GROMACS .gro file of C-alpha atoms in nm:
model
  357
    1MET     CA    1   9.691  13.374  14.714
    2LYS     CA    2  10.007  13.272  14.531
    3PHE     CA    3  10.227  12.987  14.641
    4PRO     CA    4  10.599  12.984  14.559
    5VAL     CA    5  10.703  12.729  14.298
    6THR     CA    6  10.978  12.515  14.445
    7GLN     CA    7  11.261  12.364  14.244
    8PHE     CA    8  11.087  12.029  14.277
    9GLY     CA    9  10.764  12.182  14.151
   10GLN     CA   10  10.943  12.336  13.857
   11CYS     CA   11  11.085  11.995  13.775
   12ILE     CA   12  10.738  11.838  13.787
   13ILE     CA   13  10.597  12.108  13.559
   14ALA     CA   14  10.886  12.069  13.317
   15THR     CA   15  10.846  11.690  13.315
   16ALA     CA   16  10.472  11.717  13.254
   17THR     CA   17  10.530  11.963  12.972
   18LEU     CA   18  10.787  11.730  12.816
   19LEU     CA   19  10.546  11.435  12.838
   20LEU     CA   20  10.271  11.638  12.673
   21CYS     CA   21  10.510  11.733  12.395
   22LEU     CA   22  10.616  11.372  12.351
   23LEU     CA   23  10.255  11.254  12.339
   24SER     CA   24  10.176  11.523  12.086
   25PHE     CA   25  10.474  11.415  11.878
   26VAL     CA   26  10.371  11.049  11.894
   27GLY     CA   27  10.022  11.142  11.776
   28GLN     CA   28  10.161  11.346  11.490
   29SER     CA   29  10.409  11.079  11.386
   30THR     CA   30  10.135  10.815  11.389
   31ALA     CA   31   9.921  11.030  11.161
   32GLN     CA   32  10.210  11.087  10.923
   33ASP     CA   33  10.381  10.750  10.963
   34PHE     CA   34  10.421  10.641  10.604
   35ASP     CA   35  10.714  10.408  10.571
   36LEU     CA   36  10.573  10.223  10.270
   37PRO     CA   37  10.550  10.349   9.914
   38ILE     CA   38  10.204  10.437   9.784
   39GLU     CA   39  10.110  10.433   9.419
   40ALA     CA   40   9.824  10.537   9.196
   41HIS     CA   41   9.751  10.468   8.831
   42LYS     CA   42   9.768  10.733   8.563
   43ILE     CA   43   9.401  10.671   8.485
   44PRO     CA   44   9.213  10.619   8.814
   45PHE     CA   45   9.039  10.280   8.843
   46ASP     CA   46   9.223  10.155   8.531
   47PHE     CA   47   9.496   9.914   8.639
   48SER     CA   48   9.608   9.867   8.279
   49SER     CA   49   9.728  10.229   8.285
   50PRO     CA   50  10.081  10.295   8.416
   51ALA     CA   51  10.135  10.287   8.791
   52GLN     CA   52  10.313  10.587   8.937
   53SER     CA   53  10.441  10.680   9.281
   54ALA     CA   54  10.203  10.898   9.477
   55THR     CA   55  10.265  11.144   9.757
   56TYR     CA   56  10.000  11.069  10.013
   57THR     CA   57   9.917  11.308  10.296
   58PRO     CA   58   9.682  11.164  10.560
   59SER     CA   59   9.360  11.352  10.631
   60LYS     CA   60   9.401  11.664  10.839
   61ALA     CA   61   9.027  11.685  10.902
   62SER     CA   62   8.831  11.485  11.157
   63GLY     CA   63   8.565  11.239  11.051
   64LYS     CA   64   8.357  11.319  11.358
   65GLY     CA   65   7.988  11.336  11.277
   66PHE     CA   66   8.016  11.111  10.972
   67SER     CA   67   7.921  10.744  10.943
   68VAL     CA   68   8.050  10.491  10.691
   69CYS     CA   69   7.900  10.153  10.603
   70VAL     CA   70   8.172   9.897  10.524
   71LEU     CA   71   8.085   9.576  10.337
   72VAL     CA   72   8.333   9.290  10.290
   73PRO     CA   73   8.302   8.940  10.145
   74HIS     CA   74   8.378   8.755  10.470
   75MET     CA   75   8.593   8.748  10.783
   76LYS     CA   76   8.696   8.384  10.746
   77ASP     CA   77   9.067   8.434  10.693
   78GLU     CA   78   9.336   8.671  10.811
   79TYR     CA   79   9.327   8.888  10.501
   80TRP     CA   80   8.999   9.064  10.575
   81ILE     CA   81   9.072   9.065  10.949
   82SER     CA   82   9.388   9.256  10.859
   83VAL     CA   83   9.189   9.501  10.646
   84HIS     CA   84   8.950   9.550  10.938
   85SER     CA   85   9.231   9.619  11.185
   86GLY     CA   86   9.377   9.891  10.963
   87PHE     CA   87   9.037  10.050  10.902
   88GLN     CA   88   8.946  10.042  11.269
   89GLU     CA   89   9.277  10.198  11.378
   90LYS     CA   90   9.249  10.490  11.138
   91ALA     CA   91   8.875  10.542  11.192
   92LYS     CA   92   8.934  10.565  11.567
   93GLN     CA   93   9.209  10.819  11.513
   94LEU     CA   94   8.983  11.028  11.289
   95GLN     CA   95   8.672  10.980  11.508
   96LEU     CA   96   8.494  10.832  11.206
   97ASN     CA   97   8.193  10.615  11.290
   98PHE     CA   98   8.145  10.297  11.090
   99ASP     CA   99   7.940   9.979  11.072
  100TRP     CA  100   8.116   9.666  10.944
  101HIS     CA  101   7.924   9.389  10.766
  102GLU     CA  102   8.035   9.066  10.600
  103ALA     CA  103   7.848   8.876  10.329
  104GLY     CA  104   7.959   8.540  10.467
  105GLY     CA  105   8.151   8.434  10.156
  106TYR     CA  106   8.210   8.509   9.791
  107LEU     CA  107   7.907   8.307   9.686
  108ASN     CA  108   7.665   8.524   9.886
  109LEU     CA  109   7.592   8.782   9.619
  110ASP     CA  110   7.230   8.840   9.720
  111ARG     CA  111   7.330   8.908  10.078
  112GLN     CA  112   7.578   9.177   9.979
  113VAL     CA  113   7.323   9.338   9.747
  114GLU     CA  114   7.076   9.355  10.037
  115GLN     CA  115   7.347   9.498  10.263
  116ILE     CA  116   7.400   9.782  10.015
  117ARG     CA  117   7.031   9.868  10.034
  118THR     CA  118   7.046   9.858  10.415
  119CYS     CA  119   7.347  10.093  10.419
  120VAL     CA  120   7.146  10.350  10.226
  121SER     CA  121   6.827  10.308  10.428
  122LYS     CA  122   7.015  10.356  10.756
  123GLY     CA  123   7.144  10.693  10.642
  124HIS     CA  124   7.518  10.630  10.627
  125ASP     CA  125   7.721  10.903  10.461
  126ALA     CA  126   7.926  10.668  10.241
  127ILE     CA  127   7.963  10.302  10.149
  128VAL     CA  128   8.300  10.123  10.136
  129ILE     CA  129   8.269   9.788   9.961
  130GLY     CA  130   8.497   9.490   9.918
  131ALA     CA  131   8.285   9.336   9.645
  132VAL     CA  132   8.206   8.965   9.624
  133SER     CA  133   8.200   8.995   9.244
  134ALA     CA  134   8.361   9.229   8.994
  135LYS     CA  135   8.090   9.218   8.728
  136ALA     CA  136   7.769   9.060   8.860
  137PRO     CA  137   7.485   9.267   8.701
  138LYS     CA  138   7.278   9.255   9.019
  139LEU     CA  139   7.563   9.398   9.225
  140LEU     CA  140   7.649   9.666   8.969
  141LYS     CA  141   7.284   9.772   8.960
  142ALA     CA  142   7.271   9.798   9.340
  143VAL     CA  143   7.592  10.004   9.346
  144SER     CA  144   7.460  10.234   9.074
  145LYS     CA  145   7.135  10.294   9.261
  146ALA     CA  146   7.311  10.353   9.594
  147SER     CA  147   7.558  10.596   9.436
  148GLN     CA  148   7.269  10.829   9.352
  149GLN     CA  149   7.229  10.893   9.726
  150VAL     CA  150   7.572  10.829   9.883
  151PRO     CA  151   7.928  10.797   9.746
  152VAL     CA  152   8.057  10.441   9.700
  153ILE     CA  153   8.424  10.350   9.751
  154ALA     CA  154   8.569  10.019   9.630
  155LEU     CA  155   8.807   9.838   9.865
  156VAL     CA  156   9.064   9.570   9.769
  157ASN     CA  157   8.855   9.374   9.518
  158ASP     CA  158   8.786   9.484   9.165
  159LEU     CA  159   8.443   9.630   9.095
  160ALA     CA  160   8.370   9.724   8.735
  161SER     CA  161   8.128  10.003   8.815
  162PRO     CA  162   8.134  10.349   8.652
  163ASP     CA  163   7.959  10.484   8.961
  164LEU     CA  164   8.249  10.462   9.206
  165THR     CA  165   8.380  10.775   9.370
  166ALA     CA  166   8.711  10.628   9.489
  167LYS     CA  167   8.904  10.302   9.511
  168ILE     CA  168   9.166  10.165   9.748
  169ALA     CA  169   9.327   9.864   9.585
  170VAL     CA  170   9.624   9.718   9.404
  171SER     CA  171   9.629   9.532   9.075
  172TRP     CA  172   9.550   9.166   9.138
  173GLU     CA  173   9.670   9.093   8.785
  174ARG     CA  174  10.007   9.249   8.862
  175MET     CA  175  10.024   9.049   9.187
  176GLY     CA  176   9.976   8.726   8.994
  177GLN     CA  177  10.222   8.826   8.725
  178MET     CA  178  10.492   8.914   8.978
  179LEU     CA  179  10.450   8.580   9.153
  180GLY     CA  180  10.459   8.392   8.823
  181GLU     CA  181  10.779   8.569   8.724
  182LYS     CA  182  10.930   8.481   9.064
  183ILE     CA  183  10.842   8.114   9.014
  184VAL     CA  184  11.007   8.111   8.671
  185SER     CA  185  11.318   8.280   8.807
  186ASP     CA  186  11.338   8.017   9.085
  187LEU     CA  187  11.343   7.722   8.843
  188PRO     CA  188  11.658   7.512   8.869
  189LYS     CA  189  11.900   7.548   8.581
  190GLY     CA  190  11.879   7.301   8.297
  191PRO     CA  191  11.668   7.355   7.984
  192ASP     CA  192  11.565   6.989   7.962
  193ARG     CA  193  11.387   6.986   8.298
  194GLN     CA  194  11.012   7.050   8.272
  195PHE     CA  195  10.785   7.162   8.557
  196THR     CA  196  10.413   7.143   8.626
  197VAL     CA  197  10.201   7.390   8.824
  198ARG     CA  198   9.870   7.337   9.001
  199MET     CA  199   9.676   7.632   9.137
  200VAL     CA  200   9.431   7.655   9.426
  201SER     CA  201   9.238   7.981   9.424
  202GLY     CA  202   8.910   8.153   9.506
  203PRO     CA  203   8.583   8.138   9.309
  204SER     CA  204   8.589   8.242   8.944
  205SER     CA  205   8.300   8.480   9.020
  206SER     CA  206   8.505   8.682   9.270
  207GLY     CA  207   8.664   9.020   9.212
  208TRP     CA  208   9.018   8.890   9.264
  209ALA     CA  209   9.075   8.520   9.186
  210PRO     CA  210   9.026   8.519   8.806
  211ILE     CA  211   9.217   8.847   8.773
  212LEU     CA  212   9.508   8.712   8.976
  213GLU     CA  213   9.504   8.388   8.777
  214ARG     CA  214   9.522   8.580   8.450
  215GLY     CA  215   9.831   8.764   8.572
  216LEU     CA  216   9.983   8.446   8.714
  217ARG     CA  217   9.949   8.262   8.382
  218GLU     CA  218  10.113   8.557   8.209
  219GLY     CA  219  10.403   8.552   8.455
  220LEU     CA  220  10.440   8.174   8.423
  221LYS     CA  221  10.490   8.183   8.048
  222SER     CA  222  10.791   7.961   7.993
  223ASP     CA  223  10.874   7.664   7.772
  224ARG     CA  224  10.963   7.479   8.090
  225ILE     CA  225  10.627   7.517   8.268
  226THR     CA  226  10.288   7.355   8.215
  227VAL     CA  227   9.989   7.470   8.419
  228ILE     CA  228   9.784   7.156   8.474
  229LYS     CA  229   9.477   7.270   8.663
  230ASN     CA  230   9.317   7.537   8.879
  231PHE     CA  231   9.119   7.419   9.180
  232GLU     CA  232   8.856   7.675   9.293
  233ALA     CA  233   8.670   7.724   9.620
  234ASP     CA  234   8.557   7.997   9.858
  235SER     CA  235   8.866   8.135  10.028
  236ASP     CA  236   8.819   8.006  10.382
  237TYR     CA  237   9.054   7.744  10.526
  238HIS     CA  238   8.807   7.453  10.519
  239ASN     CA  239   8.718   7.487  10.150
  240GLN     CA  240   9.073   7.565  10.045
  241PHE     CA  241   9.200   7.264  10.242
  242GLN     CA  242   8.968   7.034  10.047
  243GLN     CA  243   9.091   7.173   9.716
  244VAL     CA  244   9.457   7.136   9.817
  245GLU     CA  245   9.382   6.780   9.924
  246ALA     CA  246   9.242   6.709   9.577
  247ALA     CA  247   9.536   6.881   9.407
  248VAL     CA  248   9.817   6.702   9.589
  249ALA     CA  249   9.641   6.365   9.585
  250GLU     CA  250   9.690   6.341   9.209
  251CYS     CA  251  10.030   6.175   9.214
  252GLY     CA  252  10.133   6.275   8.867
  253PRO     CA  253  10.380   6.545   8.776
  254ASN     CA  254  10.337   6.781   9.067
  255ASP     CA  255  10.626   7.021   9.097
  256ILE     CA  256  10.473   7.352   9.208
  257LEU     CA  257  10.158   7.440   9.403
  258VAL     CA  258  10.041   7.803   9.392
  259GLY     CA  259   9.762   7.886   9.634
  260SER     CA  260   9.586   8.147   9.843
  261ALA     CA  261   9.714   8.201  10.197
  262PRO     CA  262   9.472   7.938  10.342
  263ALA     CA  263   9.567   7.699  10.060
  264ALA     CA  264   9.938   7.746  10.126
  265GLU     CA  265   9.875   7.686  10.495
  266ALA     CA  266   9.687   7.364  10.415
  267ALA     CA  267   9.957   7.252  10.174
  268MET     CA  268  10.222   7.277  10.444
  269SER     CA  269  10.026   7.021  10.647
  270LEU     CA  270   9.931   6.792  10.360
  271ILE     CA  271  10.225   6.749  10.127
  272ASN     CA  272  10.430   6.540  10.367
  273LEU     CA  273  10.135   6.308  10.430
  274ILE     CA  274  10.063   6.215  10.069
  275PRO     CA  275  10.221   5.892   9.940
  276CYS     CA  276  10.356   6.061   9.628
  277ALA     CA  277  10.715   6.067   9.517
  278SER     CA  278  10.678   6.427   9.401
  279LYS     CA  279  10.635   6.687   9.675
  280PRO     CA  280  10.536   7.025   9.529
  281LYS     CA  281  10.713   7.350   9.609
  282ILE     CA  282  10.463   7.596   9.763
  283TYR     CA  283  10.402   7.959   9.666
  284ALA     CA  284  10.134   8.185   9.821
  285THR     CA  285   9.933   8.443   9.628
  286TYR     CA  286   9.892   8.662   9.938
  287TYR     CA  287  10.030   8.695  10.289
  288SER     CA  288   9.920   8.586  10.638
  289HIS     CA  289  10.065   8.475  10.972
  290ALA     CA  290  10.063   8.115  10.848
  291VAL     CA  291  10.243   8.214  10.528
  292LYS     CA  292  10.496   8.407  10.736
  293ARG     CA  293  10.562   8.093  10.945
  294GLY     CA  294  10.591   7.889  10.627
  295LEU     CA  295  10.843   8.132  10.481
  296ARG     CA  296  11.047   8.133  10.801
  297SER     CA  297  11.057   7.753  10.810
  298GLY     CA  298  11.138   7.724  10.440
  299LYS     CA  299  10.815   7.536  10.364
  300ILE     CA  300  10.690   7.823  10.145
  301ALA     CA  301  10.923   7.956   9.877
  302ALA     CA  302  10.771   8.302   9.824
  303SER     CA  303  10.456   8.510   9.855
  304VAL     CA  304  10.311   8.834   9.725
  305VAL     CA  305  10.235   9.105   9.981
  306ASP     CA  306   9.975   9.374   9.913
  307PHE     CA  307   9.963   9.511  10.269
  308PRO     CA  308   9.596   9.465  10.364
  309VAL     CA  309   9.634   9.647  10.697
  310LEU     CA  310   9.747   9.956  10.509
  311GLN     CA  311   9.464   9.917  10.256
  312GLY     CA  312   9.211   9.925  10.541
  313TRP     CA  313   9.390  10.226  10.694
  314LEU     CA  314   9.384  10.408  10.362
  315ALA     CA  315   9.014  10.330  10.314
  316ALA     CA  316   8.919  10.502  10.640
  317ASP     CA  317   9.142  10.796  10.554
  318GLN     CA  318   9.012  10.828  10.197
  319ALA     CA  319   8.651  10.806  10.317
  320THR     CA  320   8.718  11.089  10.561
  321LYS     CA  321   8.882  11.299  10.290
  322LEU     CA  322   8.587  11.239  10.062
  323LEU     CA  323   8.332  11.338  10.327
  324THR     CA  324   8.525  11.647  10.431
  325GLY     CA  325   8.590  11.766  10.077
  326SER     CA  326   8.966  11.709  10.058
  327LEU     CA  327   8.991  11.398   9.837
  328LYS     CA  328   9.250  11.439   9.561
  329ASN     CA  329   9.369  11.093   9.452
  330LYS     CA  330   9.062  10.889   9.359
  331GLN     CA  331   9.255  10.564   9.351
  332VAL     CA  332   9.552  10.470   9.569
  333GLY     CA  333   9.711  10.156   9.705
  334PRO     CA  334  10.035  10.016   9.847
  335THR     CA  335  10.317   9.913   9.617
  336ILE     CA  336  10.311   9.534   9.579
  337GLN     CA  337  10.614   9.337   9.697
  338ILE     CA  338  10.743   8.982   9.665
  339THR     CA  339  10.858   8.834   9.993
  340THR     CA  340  11.088   8.536  10.049
  341PRO     CA  341  11.235   8.374  10.362
  342LYS     CA  342  11.512   8.635  10.344
  343THR     CA  343  11.295   8.941  10.278
  344LEU     CA  344  11.001   8.922  10.519
  345PRO     CA  345  10.812   9.253  10.550
  346ALA     CA  346  10.757   9.426  10.883
  347ASP     CA  347  10.424   9.321  11.030
  348LYS     CA  348  10.292   9.675  11.077
  349TRP     CA  349  10.111   9.715  10.744
  350ALA     CA  350  10.133   9.360  10.610
  351ILE     CA  351   9.957   9.148  10.865
  352VAL     CA  352   9.700   9.177  11.142
  353SER     CA  353   9.838   9.210  11.494
  354GLU     CA  354   9.784   8.922  11.735
  355ALA     CA  355   9.539   9.137  11.932
  356PHE     CA  356   9.288   9.125  11.644
  357ARG     CA  357   9.310   8.752  11.579
   0.00000   0.00000   0.00000
């Protein structure tokens, strides 16, 4: 039996159809929503080779039925929480299953090595690893052995392994160099005025801190600048706070403090409490909510942004491409930017949303 469709009914059907179209459009735009430049290097995995703009098309295939094991150094600051939020968002969209594990800190090499073995024994289809060390022989051996059974993808941190299938990262050396050049360009005019720099960074064994420091020292090359000391610690707030405390307590020439996001956050609290005539200008080597607040208030002069949310998003997408046979660019990453109080990036790809914190 057929019922006549009234004008009201036609309106309801039309409205429902429009809503379905809009929802479909939103889904498509989310999948294709690339409002940040992506780059790759001419020689994949070799950041000394020229960087070049890359056209990146998100995966058209679903990751359903696949499982990825993701290993990261820790979840003790906003950086890796941001990476996680990006990965989780894209994995959900692609229906890609994943397990997420943290080593507990950059000094926990043995734990990450054991986690690699566990990833393989549990039958995951791929491993994505934010390595605690770039060159530790034990870690490289574990990666090499795992790669004989499942593909291994490096995420964010450098990992000097010939057994990687893909990498999602930016050049930490270039990040440091860009920040150093920004610091030099910010120096007040006057050739007779000299400036000192103290650095607070992560462990020298990590796959980012020594590389960033190398680039930073290159960018800071100037007859007007002397780098006095680098204070190292695991990159959680507590340890970085202690190192900043030691750095600013030395009431000698103390013009510029360059630190990780937790270090910059600590410095904002500490520098006005120290009984020193010289209060250092603060620069951050990467971005966070605290750094954003510091930039807005003028307490932090500038920061580098490498868009960790987008790096996590790309990792889930690249893993899916790899597992479904559509991977083309073996190494991709966001284009690094310098941000100042006047040029803050949109939060979308740069910083974890409040819901994840």
